[in-house]
CSV table of C-alpha atoms in Angstrom, one decimal:
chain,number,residue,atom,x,y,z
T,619,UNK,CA,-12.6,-0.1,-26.9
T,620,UNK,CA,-9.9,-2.0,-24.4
T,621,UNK,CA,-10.2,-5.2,-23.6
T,622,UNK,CA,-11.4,-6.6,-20.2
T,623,UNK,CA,-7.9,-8.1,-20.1
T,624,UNK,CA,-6.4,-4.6,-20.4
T,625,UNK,CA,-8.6,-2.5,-18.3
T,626,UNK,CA,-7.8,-5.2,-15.5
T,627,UNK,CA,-4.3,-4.3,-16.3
T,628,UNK,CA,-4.3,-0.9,-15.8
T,629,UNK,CA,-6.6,-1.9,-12.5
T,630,UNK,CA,-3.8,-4.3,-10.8
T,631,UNK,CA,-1.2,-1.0,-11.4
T,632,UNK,CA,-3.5,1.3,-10.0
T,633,UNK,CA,-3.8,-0.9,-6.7
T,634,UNK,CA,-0.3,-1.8,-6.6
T,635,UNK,CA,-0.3,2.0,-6.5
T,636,UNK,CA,-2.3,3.1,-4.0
T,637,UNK,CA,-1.2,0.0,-1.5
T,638,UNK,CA,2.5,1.5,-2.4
T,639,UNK,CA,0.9,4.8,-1.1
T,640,UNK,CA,-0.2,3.9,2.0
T,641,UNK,CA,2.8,1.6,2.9
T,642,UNK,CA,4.7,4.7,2.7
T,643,UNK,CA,2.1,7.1,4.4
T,644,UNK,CA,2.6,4.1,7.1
T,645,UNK,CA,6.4,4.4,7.1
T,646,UNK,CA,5.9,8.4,7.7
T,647,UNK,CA,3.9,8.1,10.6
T,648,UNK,CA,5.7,5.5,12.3
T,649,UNK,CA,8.9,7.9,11.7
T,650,UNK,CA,7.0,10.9,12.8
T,651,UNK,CA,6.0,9.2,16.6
T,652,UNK,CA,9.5,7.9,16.6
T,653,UNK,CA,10.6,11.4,16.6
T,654,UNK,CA,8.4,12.6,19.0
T,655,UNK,CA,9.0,10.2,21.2
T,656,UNK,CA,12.9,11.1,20.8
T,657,UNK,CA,12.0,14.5,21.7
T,658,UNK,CA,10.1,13.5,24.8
T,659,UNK,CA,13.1,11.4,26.0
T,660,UNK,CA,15.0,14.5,25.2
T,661,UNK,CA,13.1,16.8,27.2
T,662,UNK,CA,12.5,14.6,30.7
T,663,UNK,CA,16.0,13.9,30.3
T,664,UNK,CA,17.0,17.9,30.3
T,665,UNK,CA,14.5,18.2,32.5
T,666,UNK,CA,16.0,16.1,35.0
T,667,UNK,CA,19.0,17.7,34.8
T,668,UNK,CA,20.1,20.2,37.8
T,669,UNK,CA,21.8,22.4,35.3
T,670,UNK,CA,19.2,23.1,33.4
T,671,UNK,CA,16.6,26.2,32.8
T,672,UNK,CA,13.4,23.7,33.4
T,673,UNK,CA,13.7,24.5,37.0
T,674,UNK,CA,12.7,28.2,35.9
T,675,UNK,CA,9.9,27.3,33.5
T,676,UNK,CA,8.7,23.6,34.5
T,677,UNK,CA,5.2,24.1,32.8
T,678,UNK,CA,6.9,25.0,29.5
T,679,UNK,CA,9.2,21.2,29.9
T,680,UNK,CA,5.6,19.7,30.8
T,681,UNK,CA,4.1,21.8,28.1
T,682,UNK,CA,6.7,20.5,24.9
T,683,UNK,CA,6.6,16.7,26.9
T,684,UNK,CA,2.7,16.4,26.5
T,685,UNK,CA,2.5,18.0,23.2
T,686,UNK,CA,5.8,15.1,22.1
T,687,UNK,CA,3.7,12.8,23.7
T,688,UNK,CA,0.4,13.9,22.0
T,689,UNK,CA,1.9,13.7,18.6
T,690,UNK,CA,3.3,10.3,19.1
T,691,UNK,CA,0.3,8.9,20.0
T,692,UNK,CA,-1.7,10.8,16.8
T,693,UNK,CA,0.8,9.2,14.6
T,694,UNK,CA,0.9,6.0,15.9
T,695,UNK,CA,-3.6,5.9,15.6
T,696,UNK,CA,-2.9,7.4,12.2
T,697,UNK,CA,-0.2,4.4,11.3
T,698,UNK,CA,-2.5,2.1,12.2
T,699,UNK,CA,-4.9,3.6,10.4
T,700,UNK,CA,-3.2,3.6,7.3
T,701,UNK,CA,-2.0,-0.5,8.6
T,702,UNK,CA,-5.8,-1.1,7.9
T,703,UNK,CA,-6.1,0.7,4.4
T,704,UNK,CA,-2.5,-1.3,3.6
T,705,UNK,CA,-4.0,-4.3,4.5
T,706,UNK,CA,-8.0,-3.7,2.0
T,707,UNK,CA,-5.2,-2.4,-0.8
T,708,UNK,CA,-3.4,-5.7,-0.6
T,709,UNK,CA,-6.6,-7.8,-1.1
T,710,UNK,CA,-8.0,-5.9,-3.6
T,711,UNK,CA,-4.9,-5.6,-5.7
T,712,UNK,CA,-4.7,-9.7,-5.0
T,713,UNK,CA,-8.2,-9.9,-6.1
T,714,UNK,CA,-7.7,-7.9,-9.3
T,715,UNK,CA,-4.6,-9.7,-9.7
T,716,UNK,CA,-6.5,-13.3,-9.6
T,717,UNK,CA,-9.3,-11.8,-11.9
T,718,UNK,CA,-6.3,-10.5,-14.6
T,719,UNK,CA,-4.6,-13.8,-14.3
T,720,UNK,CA,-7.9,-16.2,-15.2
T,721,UNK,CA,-8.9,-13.4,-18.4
T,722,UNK,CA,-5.2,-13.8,-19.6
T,723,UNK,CA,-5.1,-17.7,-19.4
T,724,UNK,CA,-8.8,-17.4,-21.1
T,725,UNK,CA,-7.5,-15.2,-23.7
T,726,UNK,CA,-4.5,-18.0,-23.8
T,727,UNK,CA,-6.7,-20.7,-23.9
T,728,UNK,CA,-9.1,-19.0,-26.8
T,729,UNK,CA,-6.2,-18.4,-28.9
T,730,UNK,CA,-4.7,-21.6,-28.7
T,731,UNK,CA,-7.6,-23.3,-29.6
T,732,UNK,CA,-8.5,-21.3,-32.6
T,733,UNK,CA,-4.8,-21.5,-33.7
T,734,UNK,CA,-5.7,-25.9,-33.4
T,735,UNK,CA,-9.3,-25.1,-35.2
T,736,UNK,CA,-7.2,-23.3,-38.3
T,737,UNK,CA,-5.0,-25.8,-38.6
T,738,UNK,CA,-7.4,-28.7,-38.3
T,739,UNK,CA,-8.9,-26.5,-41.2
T,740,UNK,CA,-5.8,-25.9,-43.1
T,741,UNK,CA,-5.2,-29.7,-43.6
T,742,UNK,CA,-8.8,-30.7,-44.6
T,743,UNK,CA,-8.0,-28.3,-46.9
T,744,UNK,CA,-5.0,-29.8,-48.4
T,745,UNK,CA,-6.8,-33.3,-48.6
């Protein structure tokens, strides 16, 4: 059987882990409404241009602009979203953490002290 010091171990990766997960699920979505938000620009801008076909098919250009716009709202809510998880990762993996730390100075602690008990014993032996 593994030691509470071990399993709490293997605990503090798996939350380092999953917060690594979600930092870059974070990352994606904040790239993702960057981009649509780009392609918004991009589209009033060609829209706004004389030269251009929007004057044929405005609804289309109004169309793409709402659905650029739609997605860079989803993906900002879902980047916040994940902001939140990020955020209950990082305490839990600092609470595991904290909980690894005191078991390993116990375990520390223990052994030092029994290494002093044997030789306290080793030299009432001797006398």
């Amino acid at each position: 059987m593994t030691s509470r010091k071990d399993r709490l171990k293997k605990l503090v990766k798996v939350q380092e882990q999953l917060k690594a997960l979600h930092e870059t699920r974070h990352a994606g979505f904040l790239a993702a409404a960057a981009a649509a938000e780009s392609e918004a620009k991009k589209l009033v801008e060609h829209f706004d241009a004389g030269s251009s076909l929007a004057g044929l098919f405005p609804e289309l250009y109004h169309r793409r602009i709402a659905n650029a716009l739609g997605r860079q709202k989803q993906n900002l809510e879902s980047a916040q979203q994940e902001a939140a998880l990020i955020a209950t990762a990082t305490a839990r993996t600092n609470m595991v953490e904290r909980a690894y730390k005191d078991v390993r100075r116990r375990d520390e602690r223990e052994r030092s002290d029994r290494e002093r008990l044997d030789l306290i014993a080793q030299k009432r032996g001797h006398e």
